Short mmCIF file of C-alpha atoms in Angstrom, two decimals:
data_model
loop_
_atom_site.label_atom_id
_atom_site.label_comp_id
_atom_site.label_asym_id
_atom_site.label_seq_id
_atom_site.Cartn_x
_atom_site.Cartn_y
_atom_site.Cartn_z
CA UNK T 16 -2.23 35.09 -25.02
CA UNK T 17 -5.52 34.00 -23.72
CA UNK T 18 -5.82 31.59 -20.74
CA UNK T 19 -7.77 29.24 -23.46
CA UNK T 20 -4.71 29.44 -25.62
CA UNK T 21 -2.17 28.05 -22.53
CA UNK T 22 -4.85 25.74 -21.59
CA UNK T 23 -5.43 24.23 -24.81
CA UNK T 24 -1.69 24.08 -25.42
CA UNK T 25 -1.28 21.86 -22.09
CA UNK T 26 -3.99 19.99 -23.23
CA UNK T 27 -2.46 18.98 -26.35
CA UNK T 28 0.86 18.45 -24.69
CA UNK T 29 -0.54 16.21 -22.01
CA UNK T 30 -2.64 13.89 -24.47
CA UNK T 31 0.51 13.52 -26.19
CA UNK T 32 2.44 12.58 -23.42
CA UNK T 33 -0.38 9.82 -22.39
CA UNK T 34 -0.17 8.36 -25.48
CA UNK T 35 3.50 8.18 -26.12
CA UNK T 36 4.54 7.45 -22.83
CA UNK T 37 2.55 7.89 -19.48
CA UNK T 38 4.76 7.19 -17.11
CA UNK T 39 5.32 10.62 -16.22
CA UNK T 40 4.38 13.23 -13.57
CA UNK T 41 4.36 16.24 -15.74
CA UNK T 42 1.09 14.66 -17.47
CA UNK T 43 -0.44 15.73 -14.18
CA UNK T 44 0.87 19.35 -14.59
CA UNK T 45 -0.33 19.70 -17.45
CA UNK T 46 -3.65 18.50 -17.68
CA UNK T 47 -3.75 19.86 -14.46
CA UNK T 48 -2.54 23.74 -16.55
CA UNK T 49 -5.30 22.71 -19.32
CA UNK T 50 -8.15 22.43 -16.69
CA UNK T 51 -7.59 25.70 -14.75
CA UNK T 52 -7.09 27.20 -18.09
CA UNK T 53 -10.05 26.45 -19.63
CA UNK T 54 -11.95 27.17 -16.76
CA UNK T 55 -10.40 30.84 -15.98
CA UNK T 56 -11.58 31.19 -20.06
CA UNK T 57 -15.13 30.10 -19.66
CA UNK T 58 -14.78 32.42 -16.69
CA UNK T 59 -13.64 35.27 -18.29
CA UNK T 60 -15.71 34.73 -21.02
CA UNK T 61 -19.26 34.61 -18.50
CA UNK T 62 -18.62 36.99 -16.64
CA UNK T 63 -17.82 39.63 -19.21
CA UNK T 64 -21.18 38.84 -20.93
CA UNK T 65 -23.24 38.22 -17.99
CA UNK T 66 -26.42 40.52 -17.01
CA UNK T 67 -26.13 42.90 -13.78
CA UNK T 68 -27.68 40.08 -11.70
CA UNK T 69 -25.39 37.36 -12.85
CA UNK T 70 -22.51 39.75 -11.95
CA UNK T 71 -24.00 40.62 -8.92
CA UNK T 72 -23.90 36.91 -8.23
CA UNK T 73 -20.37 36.09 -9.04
CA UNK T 74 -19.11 39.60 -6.74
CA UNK T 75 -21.29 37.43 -3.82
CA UNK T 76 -19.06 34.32 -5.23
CA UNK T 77 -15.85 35.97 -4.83
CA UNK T 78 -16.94 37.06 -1.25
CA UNK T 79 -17.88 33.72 -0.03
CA UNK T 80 -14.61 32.18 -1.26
CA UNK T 81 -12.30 34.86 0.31
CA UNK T 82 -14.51 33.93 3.42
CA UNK T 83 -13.86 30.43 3.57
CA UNK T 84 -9.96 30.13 2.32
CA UNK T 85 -9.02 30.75 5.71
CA UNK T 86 -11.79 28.95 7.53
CA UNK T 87 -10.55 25.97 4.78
CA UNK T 88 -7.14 26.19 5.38
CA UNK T 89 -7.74 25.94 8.88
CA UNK T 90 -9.59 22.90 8.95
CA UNK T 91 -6.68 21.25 6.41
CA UNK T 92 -3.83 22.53 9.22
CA UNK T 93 -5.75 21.01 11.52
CA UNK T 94 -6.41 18.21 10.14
CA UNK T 95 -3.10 17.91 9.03
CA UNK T 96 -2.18 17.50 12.76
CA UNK T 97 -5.11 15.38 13.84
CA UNK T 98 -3.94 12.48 11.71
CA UNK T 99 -0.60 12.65 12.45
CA UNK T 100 -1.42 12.22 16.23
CA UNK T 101 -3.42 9.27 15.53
CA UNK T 102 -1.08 7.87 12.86
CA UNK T 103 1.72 7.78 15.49
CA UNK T 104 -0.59 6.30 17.80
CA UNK T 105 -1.45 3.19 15.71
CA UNK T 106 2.06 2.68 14.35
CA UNK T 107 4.03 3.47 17.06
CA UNK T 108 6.59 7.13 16.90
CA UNK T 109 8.70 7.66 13.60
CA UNK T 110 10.05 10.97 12.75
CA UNK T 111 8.64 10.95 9.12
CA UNK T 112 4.52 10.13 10.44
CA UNK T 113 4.84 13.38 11.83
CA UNK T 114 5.42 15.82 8.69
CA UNK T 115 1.98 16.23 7.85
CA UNK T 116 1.72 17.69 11.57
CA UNK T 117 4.45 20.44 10.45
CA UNK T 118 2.86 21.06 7.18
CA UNK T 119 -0.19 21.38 9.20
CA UNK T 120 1.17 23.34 12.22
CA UNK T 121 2.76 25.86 9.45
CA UNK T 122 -0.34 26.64 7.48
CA UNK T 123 -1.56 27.38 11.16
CA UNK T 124 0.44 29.58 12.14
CA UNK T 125 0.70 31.38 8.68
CA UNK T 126 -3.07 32.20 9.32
CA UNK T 127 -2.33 33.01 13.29
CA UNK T 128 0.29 35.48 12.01
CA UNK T 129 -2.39 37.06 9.03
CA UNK T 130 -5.04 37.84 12.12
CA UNK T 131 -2.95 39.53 14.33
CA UNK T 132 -1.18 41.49 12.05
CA UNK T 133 -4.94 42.27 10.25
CA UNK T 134 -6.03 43.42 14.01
CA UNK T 135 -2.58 44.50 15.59
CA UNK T 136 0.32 44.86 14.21
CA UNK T 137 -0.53 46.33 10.98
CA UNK T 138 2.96 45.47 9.63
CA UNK T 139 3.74 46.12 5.87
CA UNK T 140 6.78 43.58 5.86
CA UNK T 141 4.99 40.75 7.19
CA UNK T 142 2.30 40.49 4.99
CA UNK T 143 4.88 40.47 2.41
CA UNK T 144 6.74 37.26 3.74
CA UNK T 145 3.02 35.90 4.40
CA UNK T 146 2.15 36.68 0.58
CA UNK T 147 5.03 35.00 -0.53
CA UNK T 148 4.51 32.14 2.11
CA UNK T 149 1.01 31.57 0.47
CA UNK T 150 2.65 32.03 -3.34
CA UNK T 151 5.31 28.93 -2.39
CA UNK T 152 2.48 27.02 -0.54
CA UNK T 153 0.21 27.94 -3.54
CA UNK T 154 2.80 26.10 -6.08
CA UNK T 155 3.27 22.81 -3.96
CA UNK T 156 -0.47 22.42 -3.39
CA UNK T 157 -0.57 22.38 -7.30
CA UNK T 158 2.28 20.05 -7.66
CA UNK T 159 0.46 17.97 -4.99
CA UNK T 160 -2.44 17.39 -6.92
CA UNK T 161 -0.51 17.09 -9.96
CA UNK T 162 0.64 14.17 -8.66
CA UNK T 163 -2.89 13.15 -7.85
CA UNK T 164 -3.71 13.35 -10.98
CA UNK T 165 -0.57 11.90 -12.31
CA UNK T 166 -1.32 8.55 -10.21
CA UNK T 167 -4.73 8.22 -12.52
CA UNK T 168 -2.91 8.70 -15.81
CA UNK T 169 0.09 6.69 -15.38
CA UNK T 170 -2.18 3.37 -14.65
CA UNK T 171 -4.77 4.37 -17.64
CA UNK T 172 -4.26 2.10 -21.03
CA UNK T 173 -4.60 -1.47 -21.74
CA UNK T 174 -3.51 -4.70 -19.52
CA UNK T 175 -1.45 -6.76 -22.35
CA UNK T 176 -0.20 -10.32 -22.26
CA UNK T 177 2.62 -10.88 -19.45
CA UNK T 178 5.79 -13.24 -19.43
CA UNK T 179 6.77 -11.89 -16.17
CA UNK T 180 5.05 -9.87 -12.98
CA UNK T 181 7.06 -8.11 -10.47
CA UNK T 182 6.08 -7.72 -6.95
CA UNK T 183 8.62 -4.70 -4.90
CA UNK T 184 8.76 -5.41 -1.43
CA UNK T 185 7.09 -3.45 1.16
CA UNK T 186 8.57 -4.65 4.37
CA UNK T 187 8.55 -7.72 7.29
CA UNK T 188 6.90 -7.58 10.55
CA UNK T 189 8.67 -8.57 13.91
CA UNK T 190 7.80 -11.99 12.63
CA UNK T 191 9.09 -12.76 9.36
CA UNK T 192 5.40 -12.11 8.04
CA UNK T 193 4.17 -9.35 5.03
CA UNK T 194 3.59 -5.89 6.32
CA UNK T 195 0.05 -5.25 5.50
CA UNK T 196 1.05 -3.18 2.72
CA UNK T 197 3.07 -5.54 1.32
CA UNK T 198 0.14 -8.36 1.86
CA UNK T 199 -2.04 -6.35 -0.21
CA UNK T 200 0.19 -6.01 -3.12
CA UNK T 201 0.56 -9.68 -2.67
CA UNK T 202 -2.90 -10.50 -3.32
CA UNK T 203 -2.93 -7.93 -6.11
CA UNK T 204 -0.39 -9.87 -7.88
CA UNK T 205 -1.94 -13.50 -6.80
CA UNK T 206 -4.91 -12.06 -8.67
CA UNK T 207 -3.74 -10.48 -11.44
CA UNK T 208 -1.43 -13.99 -12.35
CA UNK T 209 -4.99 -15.85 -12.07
CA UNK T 210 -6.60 -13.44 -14.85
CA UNK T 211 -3.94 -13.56 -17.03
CA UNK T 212 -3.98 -17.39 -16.64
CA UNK T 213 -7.12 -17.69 -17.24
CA UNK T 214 -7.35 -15.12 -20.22
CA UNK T 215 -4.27 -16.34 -21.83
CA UNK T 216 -3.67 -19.71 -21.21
CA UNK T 217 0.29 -18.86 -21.02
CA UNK T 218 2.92 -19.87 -17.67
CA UNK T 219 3.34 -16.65 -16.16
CA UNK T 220 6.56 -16.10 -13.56
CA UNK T 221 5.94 -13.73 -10.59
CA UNK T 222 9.59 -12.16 -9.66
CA UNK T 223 9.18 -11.91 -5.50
CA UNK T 224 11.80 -8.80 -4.90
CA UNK T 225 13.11 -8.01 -1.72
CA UNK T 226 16.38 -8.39 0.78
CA UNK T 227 16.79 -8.37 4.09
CA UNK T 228 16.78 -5.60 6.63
CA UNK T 229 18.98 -4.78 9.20
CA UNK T 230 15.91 -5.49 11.33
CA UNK T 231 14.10 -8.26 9.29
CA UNK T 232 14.28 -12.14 10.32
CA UNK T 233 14.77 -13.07 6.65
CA UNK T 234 14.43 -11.84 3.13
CA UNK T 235 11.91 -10.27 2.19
CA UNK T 236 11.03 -12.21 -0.89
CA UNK T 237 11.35 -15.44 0.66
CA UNK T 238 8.53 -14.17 3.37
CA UNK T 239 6.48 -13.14 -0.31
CA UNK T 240 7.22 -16.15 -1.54
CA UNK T 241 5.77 -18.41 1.13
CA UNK T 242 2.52 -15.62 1.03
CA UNK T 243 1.90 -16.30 -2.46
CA UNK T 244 2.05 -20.29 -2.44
CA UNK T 245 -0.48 -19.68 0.69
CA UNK T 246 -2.17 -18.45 -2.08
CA UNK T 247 -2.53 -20.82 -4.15
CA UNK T 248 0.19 -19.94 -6.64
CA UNK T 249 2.48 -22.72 -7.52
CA UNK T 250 5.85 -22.78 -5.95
CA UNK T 251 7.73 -22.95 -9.13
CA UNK T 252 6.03 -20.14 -10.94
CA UNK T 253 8.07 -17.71 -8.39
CA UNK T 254 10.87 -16.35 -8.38
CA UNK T 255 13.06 -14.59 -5.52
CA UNK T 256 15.22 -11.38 -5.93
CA UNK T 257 16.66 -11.32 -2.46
CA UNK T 258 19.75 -8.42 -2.90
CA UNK T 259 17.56 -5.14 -3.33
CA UNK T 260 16.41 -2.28 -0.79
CA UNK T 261 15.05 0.11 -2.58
CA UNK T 262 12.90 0.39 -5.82
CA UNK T 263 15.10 1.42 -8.34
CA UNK T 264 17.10 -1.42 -7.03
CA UNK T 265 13.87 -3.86 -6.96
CA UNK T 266 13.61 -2.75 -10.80
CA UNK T 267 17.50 -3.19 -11.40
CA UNK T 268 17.89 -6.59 -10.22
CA UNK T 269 14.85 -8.02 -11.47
CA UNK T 270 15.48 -6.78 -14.77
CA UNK T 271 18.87 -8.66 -14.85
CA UNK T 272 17.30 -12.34 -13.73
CA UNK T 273 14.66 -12.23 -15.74
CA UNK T 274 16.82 -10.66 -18.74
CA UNK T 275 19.18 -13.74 -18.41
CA UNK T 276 16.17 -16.05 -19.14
CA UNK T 277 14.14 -14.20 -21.40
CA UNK T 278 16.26 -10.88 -23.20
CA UNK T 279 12.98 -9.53 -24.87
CA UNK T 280 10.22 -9.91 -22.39
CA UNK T 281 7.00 -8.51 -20.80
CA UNK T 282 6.09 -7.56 -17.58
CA UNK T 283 4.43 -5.49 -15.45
CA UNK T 284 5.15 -4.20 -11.85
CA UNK T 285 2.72 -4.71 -8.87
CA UNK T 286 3.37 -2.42 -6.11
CA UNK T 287 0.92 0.36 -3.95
CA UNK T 288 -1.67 2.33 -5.78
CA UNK T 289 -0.04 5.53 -4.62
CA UNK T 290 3.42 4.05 -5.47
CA UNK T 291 2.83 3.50 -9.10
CA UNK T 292 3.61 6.43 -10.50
CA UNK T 293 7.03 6.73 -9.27
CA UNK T 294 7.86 3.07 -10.27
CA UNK T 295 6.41 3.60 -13.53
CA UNK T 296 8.83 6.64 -13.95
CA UNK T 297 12.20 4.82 -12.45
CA UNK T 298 10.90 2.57 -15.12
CA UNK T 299 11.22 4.87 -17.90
CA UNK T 300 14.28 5.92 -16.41
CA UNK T 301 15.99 2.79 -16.52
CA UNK T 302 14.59 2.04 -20.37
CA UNK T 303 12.79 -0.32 -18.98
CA UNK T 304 9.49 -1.52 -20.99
CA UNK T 305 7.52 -2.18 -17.33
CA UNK T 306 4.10 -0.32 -16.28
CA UNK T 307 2.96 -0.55 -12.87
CA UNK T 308 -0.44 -2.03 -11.31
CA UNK T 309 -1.83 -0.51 -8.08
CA UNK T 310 -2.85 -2.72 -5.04
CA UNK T 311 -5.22 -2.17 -2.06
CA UNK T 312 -3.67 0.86 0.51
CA UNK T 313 -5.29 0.62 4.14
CA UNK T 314 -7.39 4.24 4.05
CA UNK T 315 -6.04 4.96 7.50
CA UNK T 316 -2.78 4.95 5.90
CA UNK T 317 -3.64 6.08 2.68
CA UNK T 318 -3.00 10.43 3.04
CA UNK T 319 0.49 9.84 4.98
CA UNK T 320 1.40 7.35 1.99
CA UNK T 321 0.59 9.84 -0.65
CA UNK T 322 2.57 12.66 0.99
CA UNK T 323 5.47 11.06 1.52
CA UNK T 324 5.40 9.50 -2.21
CA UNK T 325 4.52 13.26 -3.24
CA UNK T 326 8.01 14.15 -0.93
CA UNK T 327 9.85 11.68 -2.57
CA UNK T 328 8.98 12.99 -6.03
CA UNK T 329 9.91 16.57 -4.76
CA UNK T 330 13.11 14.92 -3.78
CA UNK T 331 13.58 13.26 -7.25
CA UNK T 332 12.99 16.21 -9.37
CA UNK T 333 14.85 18.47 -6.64
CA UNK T 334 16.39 20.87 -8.90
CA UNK T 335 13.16 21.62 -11.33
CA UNK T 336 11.59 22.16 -7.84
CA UNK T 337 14.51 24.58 -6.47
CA UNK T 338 14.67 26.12 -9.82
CA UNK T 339 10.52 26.88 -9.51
CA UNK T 340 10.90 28.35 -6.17
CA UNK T 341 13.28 30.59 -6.93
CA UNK T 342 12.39 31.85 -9.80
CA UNK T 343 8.71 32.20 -8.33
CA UNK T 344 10.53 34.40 -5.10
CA UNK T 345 12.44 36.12 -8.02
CA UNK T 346 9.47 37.50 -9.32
CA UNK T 347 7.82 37.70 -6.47
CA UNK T 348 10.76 40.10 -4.84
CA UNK T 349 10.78 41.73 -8.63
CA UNK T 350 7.25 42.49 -8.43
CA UNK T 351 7.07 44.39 -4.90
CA UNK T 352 10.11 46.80 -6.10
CA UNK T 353 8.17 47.53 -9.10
CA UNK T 354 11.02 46.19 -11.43
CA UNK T 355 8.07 44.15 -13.67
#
């Protein structure tokens, strides 16, 4: 079967999913599958009809980009490391701000190791465990931008009429004030209940939902409470959830307040742009009929927030993951004892 075949197959799979139900981060796979498929045909399909210069053309391709994967991965290592250092700098030291260093520090040494063994060592088993380091690294960089691509599908479609908006928390400062994250999805939601005011003409309640930290001054929807009136939303069009501290349990608990008013309702869920996707699918989940709205990220903070929402989604779907990995170092070990 033809690489157009699989990547027309994922294409029809993935437009299905989007139109049943997007709130899901195998979407990204596979339109993710349909694009490299369709590409690798027209590819194929070039290069077998192209005249000796065109071919001559696409061998000087192929050079260049074996040149520059190492000089690229370089620069992403690297980089990788570079913003940790300043992250930590402008947030103060967490254990967690420094994984993209790791990440970074391992794709540096993975090309350390490939020159000196290329110039010294000459070892045979190394560049084995190096080609299956790149194969593993190979299938999270795809899942990786899966998920980018997931975060654009799951917030394409329609904004409907709302009866309810809930806001997740996102954390207090030192103060009792809205982290700035939290702040922005604040604003997102003050906004978004002044459109749909204005559009529809219908009261709209805006479920605040939040508790209190062991190292918070209060709870956190009270302090989003008090941020929204400052914003010109009435007082009595919000509503706090103050027992949650986490999202599933943001999406729990506000379910069951505003079920007890309202049993067949509709909402939507305003939380980070690069959050969205996995609210959308604890959503789905919890058969809940809720669809998430992105707010505002700060872009210093922006690539840490995505990789640890892309870790948490490796976390979620931890045994598909495991399952991939081995069966990719399966075939892998299969393949370099000649048994496929």
């Amino acid at each position: 079967m033809t690489p157009f075949y699989w990547g027309s197959l994922a294409l029809a799979s993935a437009v299905t999913l989007q139109l049943t139900d997007r709130r899901h981060w195998l979407t990204g796979h596979l339109f993710l599958i349909a694009v490299i498929g369709i590409l690798l045909s027209a590819y194929y399909r070039f290069s077998a009809q192209a005249s000796p210069t065109w071919q001559f053309m696409l061998v000087g391709a192929k050079i260049v980009a074996y040149t520059l994967l190492p000089i690229v991965i370089l620069i992403v290592g690297i980089s990788f490391v570079r913003y940790s250092y300043r992250l930590i700098r402008k947030e103060g030291w967490a254990f967690h701000y420094s994984l993209l260093a790791i990440v970074g520090g391992v794709l540096v040494i993975m090309l350390i190791l490939s020159v000196i063994n290329l110039g010294v060592w000459h070892s045979r088993r190394l560049w084995q465990f190096l080609g299956l380091a790149l194969l593993l690294t190979a299938y999270f960089a795809f899942s990786f931008f899966a998920y980018l691509l997931a975060c654009v599908t799951t917030r394409l479609g329609r904004h409907r009429q709302i009866d309810y908006m809930i806001v997740l928390g996102a954390g207090l400062m030192p103060n009792g004030q809205p982290t700035r994250t939290l702040a922005y999805r604040l604003q997102a939601a003050a906004k978004y209940y002044r459109a749909q005011r204005a559009r529809y003409h219908q009261p709209i309640t805006i479920v605040v939902s939040g508790g209190q930290g062991p190292d918070e001054v209060m709870a956190e929807s009270t302090a989003m409470r008090q941020y929204l009136v400052d914003q010109g939303v009435p007082r009595d069009a919000i509503q706090e959830e103050n027992r949650s501290t986490s999202t599933i349990e943001n999406l729990k608990f506000s379910h069951a307040l505003i079920v007890r008013q309202q049993p067949f309702y509709r909402a939507v869920i305003v939380t980070s742009g690069y959050h969205v996707l996995r609210a959308n699918i604890f959503a789905r989940q919890l058969h809940l009929n809720l669809t998430g709205i992105g707010a505002h990220t700060p872009l210093y903070y922006l690539p840490f927030a995505m990789f640890r929402e892309y870790l948490a989604l490796i976390v979620m779907y931890r045994w598909a993951n495991l399952v991939a990995v081995l069966g990719l170092t399966a075939y892998y070990v299969a393949a370099l004892v000649r048994l496929i």
